[in-house]
PDB file of C-alpha atoms in Angstrom:
ATOM      1  CA  MET M   1     -48.253   3.262 -10.743  1.00 56.00           C
ATOM      2  CA  ASP M   2     -49.612   4.141  -7.297  1.00 65.00           C
ATOM      3  CA  ALA M   3     -49.583   1.752  -4.360  1.00 70.00           C
ATOM      4  CA  ARG M   4     -53.267   0.830  -4.672  1.00 77.00           C
ATOM      5  CA  ALA M   5     -53.007  -0.022  -8.365  1.00 74.00           C
ATOM      6  CA  ALA M   6     -49.835  -2.058  -7.765  1.00 74.00           C
ATOM      7  CA  GLU M   7     -51.506  -3.939  -4.934  1.00 82.00           C
ATOM      8  CA  PHE M   8     -54.378  -4.864  -7.255  1.00 84.00           C
ATOM      9  CA  LEU M   9     -52.338  -5.709 -10.373  1.00 87.00           C
ATOM     10  CA  LEU M  10     -49.788  -7.733  -8.426  1.00 91.00           C
ATOM     11  CA  SER M  11     -52.250  -9.466  -6.129  1.00 93.00           C
ATOM     12  CA  PRO M  12     -52.337 -13.276  -6.069  1.00 94.00           C
ATOM     13  CA  TRP M  13     -55.643 -13.283  -7.988  1.00 95.00           C
ATOM     14  CA  ALA M  14     -54.284 -11.044 -10.740  1.00 96.00           C
ATOM     15  CA  LEU M  15     -51.130 -13.140 -10.923  1.00 97.00           C
ATOM     16  CA  LEU M  16     -53.280 -16.269 -11.157  1.00 97.00           C
ATOM     17  CA  LEU M  17     -54.968 -14.892 -14.287  1.00 96.00           C
ATOM     18  CA  LEU M  18     -51.607 -13.816 -15.695  1.00 96.00           C
ATOM     19  CA  GLY M  19     -50.208 -17.284 -15.020  1.00 97.00           C
ATOM     20  CA  LEU M  20     -53.076 -18.965 -16.842  1.00 96.00           C
ATOM     21  CA  CYS M  21     -52.339 -16.862 -19.937  1.00 96.00           C
ATOM     22  CA  ILE M  22     -48.582 -17.414 -19.688  1.00 97.00           C
ATOM     23  CA  GLY M  23     -49.224 -21.135 -19.237  1.00 96.00           C
ATOM     24  CA  SER M  24     -51.103 -21.172 -22.546  1.00 94.00           C
ATOM     25  CA  PHE M  25     -48.065 -19.648 -24.243  1.00 95.00           C
ATOM     26  CA  LEU M  26     -45.747 -22.113 -22.479  1.00 97.00           C
ATOM     27  CA  ASN M  27     -47.677 -24.948 -24.128  1.00 95.00           C
ATOM     28  CA  VAL M  28     -46.651 -23.456 -27.473  1.00 94.00           C
ATOM     29  CA  VAL M  29     -43.025 -23.162 -26.344  1.00 96.00           C
ATOM     30  CA  VAL M  30     -42.943 -26.758 -25.115  1.00 96.00           C
ATOM     31  CA  HIS M  31     -44.349 -28.066 -28.391  1.00 92.00           C
ATOM     32  CA  ARG M  32     -42.553 -25.868 -30.896  1.00 93.00           C
ATOM     33  CA  LEU M  33     -39.118 -25.084 -29.485  1.00 94.00           C
ATOM     34  CA  PRO M  34     -37.814 -28.682 -29.818  1.00 93.00           C
ATOM     35  CA  LEU M  35     -39.164 -28.791 -33.396  1.00 90.00           C
ATOM     36  CA  MET M  36     -37.486 -25.480 -34.200  1.00 90.00           C
ATOM     37  CA  LEU M  37     -34.180 -26.705 -32.782  1.00 91.00           C
ATOM     38  CA  ASP M  38     -34.409 -30.007 -34.638  1.00 88.00           C
ATOM     39  CA  ARG M  39     -35.051 -28.227 -37.928  1.00 87.00           C
ATOM     40  CA  GLY M  40     -32.169 -25.860 -37.317  1.00 84.00           C
ATOM     41  CA  TRP M  41     -29.765 -28.712 -36.524  1.00 83.00           C
ATOM     42  CA  LYS M  42     -30.776 -30.590 -39.685  1.00 81.00           C
ATOM     43  CA  LEU M  43     -30.284 -27.536 -41.890  1.00 79.00           C
ATOM     44  CA  GLU M  44     -26.891 -26.792 -40.316  1.00 81.00           C
ATOM     45  CA  SER M  45     -25.804 -30.408 -40.764  1.00 83.00           C
ATOM     46  CA  ALA M  46     -26.912 -30.407 -44.396  1.00 80.00           C
ATOM     47  CA  GLU M  47     -25.021 -27.173 -45.025  1.00 78.00           C
ATOM     48  CA  MET M  48     -21.849 -28.537 -43.425  1.00 84.00           C
ATOM     49  CA  LEU M  49     -22.087 -31.723 -45.506  1.00 82.00           C
ATOM     50  CA  GLY M  50     -22.887 -29.835 -48.686  1.00 80.00           C
ATOM     51  CA  VAL M  51     -26.200 -31.623 -49.058  1.00 79.00           C
ATOM     52  CA  LYS M  52     -29.192 -29.828 -50.514  1.00 78.00           C
ATOM     53  CA  VAL M  53     -32.440 -30.315 -48.668  1.00 71.00           C
ATOM     54  CA  ASP M  54     -35.888 -28.841 -49.129  1.00 71.00           C
ATOM     55  CA  ALA M  55     -36.419 -25.913 -46.807  1.00 66.00           C
ATOM     56  CA  PRO M  56     -39.002 -26.897 -44.154  1.00 68.00           C
ATOM     57  CA  GLU M  57     -42.108 -24.849 -43.469  1.00 72.00           C
ATOM     58  CA  ALA M  58     -41.284 -21.709 -41.517  1.00 74.00           C
ATOM     59  CA  LEU M  59     -41.864 -22.292 -37.826  1.00 81.00           C
ATOM     60  CA  SER M  60     -41.562 -19.939 -34.881  1.00 83.00           C
ATOM     61  CA  LEU M  61     -43.263 -19.456 -31.540  1.00 85.00           C
ATOM     62  CA  THR M  62     -45.825 -17.188 -33.216  1.00 81.00           C
ATOM     63  CA  ARG M  63     -46.091 -18.524 -36.777  1.00 83.00           C
ATOM     64  CA  PRO M  64     -47.974 -20.383 -38.124  1.00 80.00           C
ATOM     65  CA  ARG M  65     -51.180 -20.014 -36.151  1.00 81.00           C
ATOM     66  CA  SER M  66     -51.982 -22.797 -33.698  1.00 82.00           C
ATOM     67  CA  ARG M  67     -53.844 -25.692 -35.252  1.00 80.00           C
ATOM     68  CA  CYS M  68     -55.072 -29.166 -34.417  1.00 78.00           C
ATOM     69  CA  PRO M  69     -52.248 -31.696 -34.940  1.00 76.00           C
ATOM     70  CA  ALA M  70     -54.771 -34.308 -36.080  1.00 75.00           C
ATOM     71  CA  CYS M  71     -56.819 -32.469 -38.730  1.00 79.00           C
ATOM     72  CA  GLY M  72     -54.758 -29.311 -39.256  1.00 74.00           C
ATOM     73  CA  LYS M  73     -57.718 -27.015 -38.589  1.00 80.00           C
ATOM     74  CA  GLY M  74     -56.731 -23.598 -37.245  1.00 79.00           C
ATOM     75  CA  ILE M  75     -57.668 -22.881 -33.621  1.00 82.00           C
ATOM     76  CA  ALA M  76     -59.850 -19.782 -33.219  1.00 79.00           C
ATOM     77  CA  TRP M  77     -59.126 -17.346 -30.405  1.00 76.00           C
ATOM     78  CA  ARG M  78     -62.288 -18.376 -28.545  1.00 81.00           C
ATOM     79  CA  GLN M  79     -61.045 -21.980 -28.591  1.00 78.00           C
ATOM     80  CA  ASN M  80     -57.739 -20.929 -27.056  1.00 83.00           C
ATOM     81  CA  ILE M  81     -58.883 -19.346 -23.803  1.00 88.00           C
ATOM     82  CA  PRO M  82     -56.875 -20.938 -20.959  1.00 90.00           C
ATOM     83  CA  VAL M  83     -58.719 -23.815 -19.238  1.00 91.00           C
ATOM     84  CA  LEU M  84     -62.190 -22.483 -20.143  1.00 88.00           C
ATOM     85  CA  SER M  85     -61.913 -23.460 -23.810  1.00 87.00           C
ATOM     86  CA  PHE M  86     -60.812 -26.979 -22.839  1.00 88.00           C
ATOM     87  CA  LEU M  87     -63.878 -27.327 -20.614  1.00 89.00           C
ATOM     88  CA  TRP M  88     -66.183 -25.769 -23.222  1.00 89.00           C
ATOM     89  CA  LEU M  89     -64.911 -28.116 -25.938  1.00 84.00           C
ATOM     90  CA  ARG M  90     -65.042 -31.042 -23.481  1.00 84.00           C
ATOM     91  CA  GLY M  91     -61.421 -31.830 -24.173  1.00 85.00           C
ATOM     92  CA  ARG M  92     -61.869 -32.391 -27.914  1.00 87.00           C
ATOM     93  CA  CYS M  93     -61.018 -30.570 -31.140  1.00 84.00           C
ATOM     94  CA  ALA M  94     -63.954 -28.475 -32.353  1.00 81.00           C
ATOM     95  CA  ALA M  95     -63.465 -29.711 -35.941  1.00 78.00           C
ATOM     96  CA  CYS M  96     -62.479 -33.383 -35.825  1.00 87.00           C
ATOM     97  CA  LYS M  97     -63.359 -34.220 -32.206  1.00 84.00           C
ATOM     98  CA  THR M  98     -59.921 -35.696 -31.550  1.00 86.00           C
ATOM     99  CA  ARG M  99     -59.159 -35.714 -27.833  1.00 89.00           C
ATOM    100  CA  ILE M 100     -56.981 -32.841 -26.607  1.00 86.00           C
ATOM    101  CA  ALA M 101     -54.187 -33.855 -24.248  1.00 88.00           C
ATOM    102  CA  ALA M 102     -55.038 -33.029 -20.635  1.00 90.00           C
ATOM    103  CA  ARG M 103     -51.534 -31.650 -20.173  1.00 91.00           C
ATOM    104  CA  TYR M 104     -52.483 -28.402 -21.916  1.00 93.00           C
ATOM    105  CA  PRO M 105     -54.898 -27.208 -19.211  1.00 94.00           C
ATOM    106  CA  LEU M 106     -52.698 -28.761 -16.524  1.00 96.00           C
ATOM    107  CA  VAL M 107     -49.727 -26.612 -17.577  1.00 96.00           C
ATOM    108  CA  GLU M 108     -51.989 -23.542 -17.556  1.00 97.00           C
ATOM    109  CA  ILE M 109     -53.392 -24.377 -14.120  1.00 97.00           C
ATOM    110  CA  ALA M 110     -49.949 -25.176 -12.694  1.00 97.00           C
ATOM    111  CA  THR M 111     -48.470 -21.926 -13.994  1.00 98.00           C
ATOM    112  CA  GLY M 112     -51.397 -19.909 -12.675  1.00 97.00           C
ATOM    113  CA  ALA M 113     -51.185 -21.583  -9.268  1.00 97.00           C
ATOM    114  CA  LEU M 114     -47.431 -20.990  -9.057  1.00 98.00           C
ATOM    115  CA  PHE M 115     -47.863 -17.313  -9.953  1.00 98.00           C
ATOM    116  CA  ALA M 116     -50.508 -16.943  -7.244  1.00 97.00           C
ATOM    117  CA  LEU M 117     -48.241 -18.612  -4.685  1.00 97.00           C
ATOM    118  CA  LEU M 118     -45.448 -16.236  -5.671  1.00 97.00           C
ATOM    119  CA  GLY M 119     -47.853 -13.373  -5.018  1.00 96.00           C
ATOM    120  CA  VAL M 120     -48.452 -14.718  -1.530  1.00 95.00           C
ATOM    121  CA  ARG M 121     -44.733 -15.353  -0.989  1.00 95.00           C
ATOM    122  CA  PHE M 122     -43.390 -11.961  -2.104  1.00 94.00           C
ATOM    123  CA  GLY M 123     -46.385  -9.656  -1.869  1.00 92.00           C
ATOM    124  CA  ALA M 124     -47.467  -6.949  -4.306  1.00 90.00           C
ATOM    125  CA  VAL M 125     -43.975  -5.775  -5.264  1.00 92.00           C
ATOM    126  CA  PRO M 126     -42.556  -5.457  -8.814  1.00 92.00           C
ATOM    127  CA  VAL M 127     -39.859  -8.081  -8.191  1.00 95.00           C
ATOM    128  CA  VAL M 128     -42.584 -10.743  -8.062  1.00 96.00           C
ATOM    129  CA  LEU M 129     -42.831 -10.434 -11.858  1.00 96.00           C
ATOM    130  CA  LEU M 130     -39.152 -11.338 -12.098  1.00 97.00           C
ATOM    131  CA  TRP M 131     -39.791 -14.504 -10.106  1.00 98.00           C
ATOM    132  CA  CYS M 132     -42.797 -15.236 -12.334  1.00 98.00           C
ATOM    133  CA  ALA M 133     -40.492 -15.132 -15.360  1.00 98.00           C
ATOM    134  CA  PHE M 134     -38.058 -17.457 -13.551  1.00 98.00           C
ATOM    135  CA  THR M 135     -40.892 -19.852 -12.745  1.00 98.00           C
ATOM    136  CA  SER M 136     -42.252 -19.797 -16.308  1.00 98.00           C
ATOM    137  CA  THR M 137     -38.865 -20.792 -17.668  1.00 98.00           C
ATOM    138  CA  LEU M 138     -38.610 -23.686 -15.215  1.00 98.00           C
ATOM    139  CA  VAL M 139     -42.075 -24.947 -16.176  1.00 98.00           C
ATOM    140  CA  ALA M 140     -41.134 -24.879 -19.860  1.00 98.00           C
ATOM    141  CA  LEU M 141     -37.796 -26.606 -19.245  1.00 97.00           C
ATOM    142  CA  ALA M 142     -39.392 -29.310 -17.111  1.00 97.00           C
ATOM    143  CA  ALA M 143     -42.018 -30.128 -19.731  1.00 97.00           C
ATOM    144  CA  ILE M 144     -39.546 -30.085 -22.636  1.00 97.00           C
ATOM    145  CA  ASP M 145     -37.097 -32.327 -20.792  1.00 96.00           C
ATOM    146  CA  TRP M 146     -39.860 -34.760 -19.876  1.00 94.00           C
ATOM    147  CA  ASP M 147     -40.940 -35.000 -23.509  1.00 92.00           C
ATOM    148  CA  THR M 148     -37.566 -34.995 -25.252  1.00 92.00           C
ATOM    149  CA  THR M 149     -34.822 -35.430 -22.584  1.00 91.00           C
ATOM    150  CA  LEU M 150     -33.554 -32.081 -23.864  1.00 93.00           C
ATOM    151  CA  LEU M 151     -32.813 -28.951 -21.840  1.00 96.00           C
ATOM    152  CA  PRO M 152     -32.282 -26.319 -24.543  1.00 95.00           C
ATOM    153  CA  ASP M 153     -29.453 -23.817 -24.170  1.00 95.00           C
ATOM    154  CA  ASN M 154     -31.947 -21.304 -25.565  1.00 95.00           C
ATOM    155  CA  LEU M 155     -33.627 -21.392 -22.146  1.00 97.00           C
ATOM    156  CA  THR M 156     -31.018 -22.546 -19.630  1.00 97.00           C
ATOM    157  CA  LEU M 157     -28.306 -20.040 -20.550  1.00 97.00           C
ATOM    158  CA  PRO M 158     -30.553 -16.937 -20.601  1.00 97.00           C
ATOM    159  CA  LEU M 159     -31.981 -18.125 -17.277  1.00 98.00           C
ATOM    160  CA  LEU M 160     -28.475 -18.392 -15.819  1.00 98.00           C
ATOM    161  CA  TRP M 161     -27.330 -14.982 -17.051  1.00 98.00           C
ATOM    162  CA  ALA M 162     -30.589 -13.338 -16.028  1.00 98.00           C
ATOM    163  CA  GLY M 163     -30.075 -14.661 -12.511  1.00 98.00           C
ATOM    164  CA  LEU M 164     -26.588 -13.179 -12.305  1.00 98.00           C
ATOM    165  CA  VAL M 165     -27.703  -9.830 -13.745  1.00 98.00           C
ATOM    166  CA  ALA M 166     -30.704  -9.652 -11.397  1.00 97.00           C
ATOM    167  CA  SER M 167     -28.373 -10.339  -8.492  1.00 97.00           C
ATOM    168  CA  ALA M 168     -25.881  -7.691  -9.636  1.00 97.00           C
ATOM    169  CA  LEU M 169     -28.718  -5.143  -9.812  1.00 97.00           C
ATOM    170  CA  GLY M 170     -29.740  -5.983  -6.242  1.00 95.00           C
ATOM    171  CA  TRP M 171     -33.100  -7.475  -7.160  1.00 95.00           C
ATOM    172  CA  THR M 172     -32.603 -10.980  -5.735  1.00 95.00           C
ATOM    173  CA  ILE M 173     -29.743 -12.415  -3.667  1.00 95.00           C
ATOM    174  CA  PRO M 174     -26.226 -11.020  -3.039  1.00 96.00           C
ATOM    175  CA  LEU M 175     -23.982 -11.306  -6.094  1.00 97.00           C
ATOM    176  CA  ASN M 176     -21.340 -13.329  -4.235  1.00 96.00           C
ATOM    177  CA  ASP M 177     -23.986 -15.905  -3.273  1.00 96.00           C
ATOM    178  CA  ALA M 178     -25.335 -16.030  -6.832  1.00 97.00           C
ATOM    179  CA  LEU M 179     -21.866 -16.399  -8.342  1.00 97.00           C
ATOM    180  CA  TRP M 180     -20.825 -19.260  -6.094  1.00 97.00           C
ATOM    181  CA  GLY M 181     -24.243 -20.862  -6.477  1.00 97.00           C
ATOM    182  CA  THR M 182     -23.655 -20.890 -10.229  1.00 97.00           C
ATOM    183  CA  VAL M 183     -20.156 -22.335  -9.952  1.00 97.00           C
ATOM    184  CA  VAL M 184     -21.001 -25.011  -7.386  1.00 97.00           C
ATOM    185  CA  GLY M 185     -24.273 -25.867  -9.126  1.00 96.00           C
ATOM    186  CA  TYR M 186     -22.494 -26.598 -12.403  1.00 96.00           C
ATOM    187  CA  LEU M 187     -19.434 -28.346 -10.984  1.00 95.00           C
ATOM    188  CA  SER M 188     -21.384 -30.573  -8.587  1.00 94.00           C
ATOM    189  CA  LEU M 189     -23.339 -32.364 -11.314  1.00 93.00           C
ATOM    190  CA  TRP M 190     -20.381 -32.179 -13.699  1.00 92.00           C
ATOM    191  CA  SER M 191     -18.333 -34.101 -11.125  1.00 92.00           C
ATOM    192  CA  VAL M 192     -21.070 -36.684 -10.628  1.00 90.00           C
ATOM    193  CA  TYR M 193     -21.357 -37.097 -14.392  1.00 88.00           C
ATOM    194  CA  TRP M 194     -17.660 -37.840 -14.864  1.00 89.00           C
ATOM    195  CA  LEU M 195     -17.392 -40.052 -11.793  1.00 89.00           C
ATOM    196  CA  PHE M 196     -20.309 -42.135 -13.055  1.00 86.00           C
ATOM    197  CA  LYS M 197     -18.956 -42.256 -16.599  1.00 86.00           C
ATOM    198  CA  LEU M 198     -15.438 -43.267 -15.525  1.00 86.00           C
ATOM    199  CA  THR M 199     -16.866 -45.931 -13.215  1.00 87.00           C
ATOM    200  CA  THR M 200     -19.512 -47.440 -15.496  1.00 85.00           C
ATOM    201  CA  GLY M 201     -18.598 -46.222 -18.969  1.00 81.00           C
ATOM    202  CA  LYS M 202     -22.109 -44.767 -19.317  1.00 80.00           C
ATOM    203  CA  GLU M 203     -23.535 -41.280 -19.202  1.00 78.00           C
ATOM    204  CA  GLY M 204     -25.880 -40.782 -16.259  1.00 74.00           C
ATOM    205  CA  MET M 205     -27.150 -37.319 -17.223  1.00 81.00           C
ATOM    206  CA  GLY M 206     -26.790 -34.624 -19.838  1.00 83.00           C
ATOM    207  CA  PHE M 207     -24.910 -31.327 -19.846  1.00 90.00           C
ATOM    208  CA  GLY M 208     -28.235 -29.501 -19.747  1.00 94.00           C
ATOM    209  CA  ASP M 209     -28.687 -30.671 -16.154  1.00 95.00           C
ATOM    210  CA  PHE M 210     -25.404 -28.969 -15.176  1.00 95.00           C
ATOM    211  CA  LYS M 211     -26.537 -25.700 -16.747  1.00 97.00           C
ATOM    212  CA  LEU M 212     -29.983 -25.880 -15.161  1.00 97.00           C
ATOM    213  CA  LEU M 213     -28.558 -26.405 -11.672  1.00 97.00           C
ATOM    214  CA  ALA M 214     -26.073 -23.581 -12.299  1.00 98.00           C
ATOM    215  CA  ALA M 215     -29.012 -21.329 -13.237  1.00 98.00           C
ATOM    216  CA  LEU M 216     -30.867 -22.357 -10.076  1.00 98.00           C
ATOM    217  CA  GLY M 217     -27.755 -21.488  -8.094  1.00 97.00           C
ATOM    218  CA  ALA M 218     -27.637 -18.056  -9.733  1.00 98.00           C
ATOM    219  CA  TRP M 219     -31.201 -17.344  -8.618  1.00 98.00           C
ATOM    220  CA  LEU M 220     -31.418 -19.160  -5.283  1.00 97.00           C
ATOM    221  CA  GLY M 221     -27.849 -19.117  -3.970  1.00 96.00           C
ATOM    222  CA  LEU M 222     -25.102 -21.459  -2.864  1.00 95.00           C
ATOM    223  CA  LYS M 223     -26.846 -22.806   0.245  1.00 94.00           C
ATOM    224  CA  MET M 224     -29.787 -24.068  -1.789  1.00 95.00           C
ATOM    225  CA  ILE M 225     -27.747 -26.276  -4.137  1.00 96.00           C
ATOM    226  CA  LEU M 226     -27.641 -29.275  -1.793  1.00 94.00           C
ATOM    227  CA  PRO M 227     -31.362 -29.089  -0.839  1.00 95.00           C
ATOM    228  CA  ILE M 228     -32.290 -28.874  -4.525  1.00 96.00           C
ATOM    229  CA  VAL M 229     -30.147 -31.881  -5.460  1.00 95.00           C
ATOM    230  CA  LEU M 230     -31.423 -33.923  -2.506  1.00 94.00           C
ATOM    231  CA  GLY M 231     -35.049 -33.034  -3.204  1.00 93.00           C
ATOM    232  CA  ALA M 232     -34.723 -33.716  -6.928  1.00 94.00           C
ATOM    233  CA  SER M 233     -32.995 -37.057  -6.316  1.00 92.00           C
ATOM    234  CA  LEU M 234     -35.627 -38.198  -3.840  1.00 93.00           C
ATOM    235  CA  LEU M 235     -38.544 -37.139  -6.025  1.00 91.00           C
ATOM    236  CA  GLY M 236     -36.932 -38.613  -9.144  1.00 89.00           C
ATOM    237  CA  ALA M 237     -36.343 -41.931  -7.388  1.00 88.00           C
ATOM    238  CA  LEU M 238     -39.944 -42.118  -6.180  1.00 90.00           C
ATOM    239  CA  VAL M 239     -41.352 -41.283  -9.605  1.00 88.00           C
ATOM    240  CA  GLY M 240     -38.958 -43.714 -11.294  1.00 84.00           C
ATOM    241  CA  LEU M 241     -39.981 -46.543  -8.974  1.00 85.00           C
ATOM    242  CA  GLY M 242     -43.640 -45.746  -9.522  1.00 86.00           C
ATOM    243  CA  MET M 243     -43.182 -45.827 -13.292  1.00 83.00           C
ATOM    244  CA  LYS M 244     -41.238 -49.066 -13.082  1.00 80.00           C
ATOM    245  CA  PHE M 245     -43.894 -50.868 -11.078  1.00 82.00           C
ATOM    246  CA  SER M 246     -46.677 -49.475 -13.269  1.00 79.00           C
ATOM    247  CA  GLY M 247     -44.887 -50.551 -16.448  1.00 73.00           C
ATOM    248  CA  SER M 248     -44.690 -46.994 -17.814  1.00 74.00           C
ATOM    249  CA  LEU M 249     -40.916 -46.588 -17.569  1.00 73.00           C
ATOM    250  CA  ARG M 250     -39.432 -45.491 -20.892  1.00 67.00           C
ATOM    251  CA  GLU M 251     -37.369 -47.617 -23.183  1.00 62.00           C
ATOM    252  CA  GLY M 252     -33.826 -47.634 -21.849  1.00 60.00           C
ATOM    253  CA  HIS M 253     -35.103 -47.461 -18.235  1.00 61.00           C
ATOM    254  CA  TYR M 254     -34.431 -43.805 -17.525  1.00 74.00           C
ATOM    255  CA  VAL M 255     -36.240 -40.787 -16.151  1.00 84.00           C
ATOM    256  CA  PRO M 256     -35.036 -37.284 -17.102  1.00 91.00           C
ATOM    257  CA  PHE M 257     -33.584 -35.390 -14.145  1.00 93.00           C
ATOM    258  CA  GLY M 258     -34.408 -31.851 -15.307  1.00 95.00           C
ATOM    259  CA  PRO M 259     -38.092 -31.838 -14.266  1.00 96.00           C
ATOM    260  CA  PHE M 260     -37.145 -32.812 -10.730  1.00 96.00           C
ATOM    261  CA  LEU M 261     -34.399 -30.186 -10.511  1.00 97.00           C
ATOM    262  CA  ALA M 262     -36.928 -27.589 -11.657  1.00 97.00           C
ATOM    263  CA  GLY M 263     -39.537 -28.875  -9.210  1.00 96.00           C
ATOM    264  CA  ALA M 264     -37.117 -28.871  -6.289  1.00 96.00           C
ATOM    265  CA  GLY M 265     -36.013 -25.357  -7.233  1.00 97.00           C
ATOM    266  CA  LEU M 266     -39.617 -24.150  -7.136  1.00 97.00           C
ATOM    267  CA  VAL M 267     -40.200 -25.783  -3.742  1.00 96.00           C
ATOM    268  CA  VAL M 268     -37.089 -24.066  -2.376  1.00 96.00           C
ATOM    269  CA  LEU M 269     -38.186 -20.726  -3.839  1.00 96.00           C
ATOM    270  CA  LEU M 270     -41.695 -20.896  -2.393  1.00 96.00           C
ATOM    271  CA  ALA M 271     -40.559 -22.234   0.987  1.00 94.00           C
ATOM    272  CA  GLY M 272     -37.786 -19.680   1.425  1.00 91.00           C
ATOM    273  CA  GLN M 273     -34.175 -20.226   2.421  1.00 87.00           C
ATOM    274  CA  THR M 274     -34.784 -19.992   6.171  1.00 88.00           C
ATOM    275  CA  ARG M 275     -37.494 -22.653   6.198  1.00 90.00           C
ATOM    276  CA  VAL M 276     -35.477 -24.990   3.971  1.00 90.00           C
ATOM    277  CA  LEU M 277     -32.434 -24.733   6.235  1.00 86.00           C
ATOM    278  CA  VAL M 278     -34.634 -25.475   9.239  1.00 88.00           C
ATOM    279  CA  TRP M 279     -35.977 -28.577   7.478  1.00 83.00           C
ATOM    280  CA  LEU M 280     -32.397 -29.772   7.034  1.00 82.00           C
ATOM    281  CA  GLY M 281     -31.518 -28.997  10.638  1.00 81.00           C
ATOM    282  CA  TRP M 282     -29.012 -26.309   9.621  1.00 74.00           C
TER     283      TRP M 282
END
């Protein structure tokens, strides 16, 4: 690929279009991955207990074809074009006219916008695609955690290892920084978890949060752990207070922490380490 072609294909506008398409796929991941995991856990439990259960319908990220959850009608390709199909259908199923959740186009728009910002941040260089993959995983994790309070190992662990491998290959940050970012990221929230549990007898967060912060440390480095935790805590507190006063706080009075860790990680990535350290007066 020559320089001119790379500059075009990796431009912010091209990455915007790529992000819209990836965002459409992320909607599938967010919806189906928790269902796939739940089915797998139930089958494993039944096997361990020696209980026979009917095998559920095969489900993967590609099969069966996308369909309306209300009427079961298959979604044609022309009804699955990112954002445009939602506008064309006026936010309703073409068959039964049930309203389509606004989050679907919002995830597509957010992913496209983030990809474009990465294009501005890094320029037309191949490594920008690596950061797009990192960002896509964070978007999926944030949405899944918000829906289910689950941060699947299927996403957090590959994200962590990919960060370490990318660092070792010289594509991102120095390996020493990535390694200590991983260690400190995991142990910091692990320590908070046990301190809170020993003090109150309750669990304040899940193990998925430890793994997510460790993965962020592998990609963004040791110095960014504290800014990410501070930013996530502040944003989570503001959102939690807003939900409390609006009466939309969930049963049990909790807000998942993963979406705010992911959001803070993206802010740190787009701002850059130097600017973040200046913000903190370091």
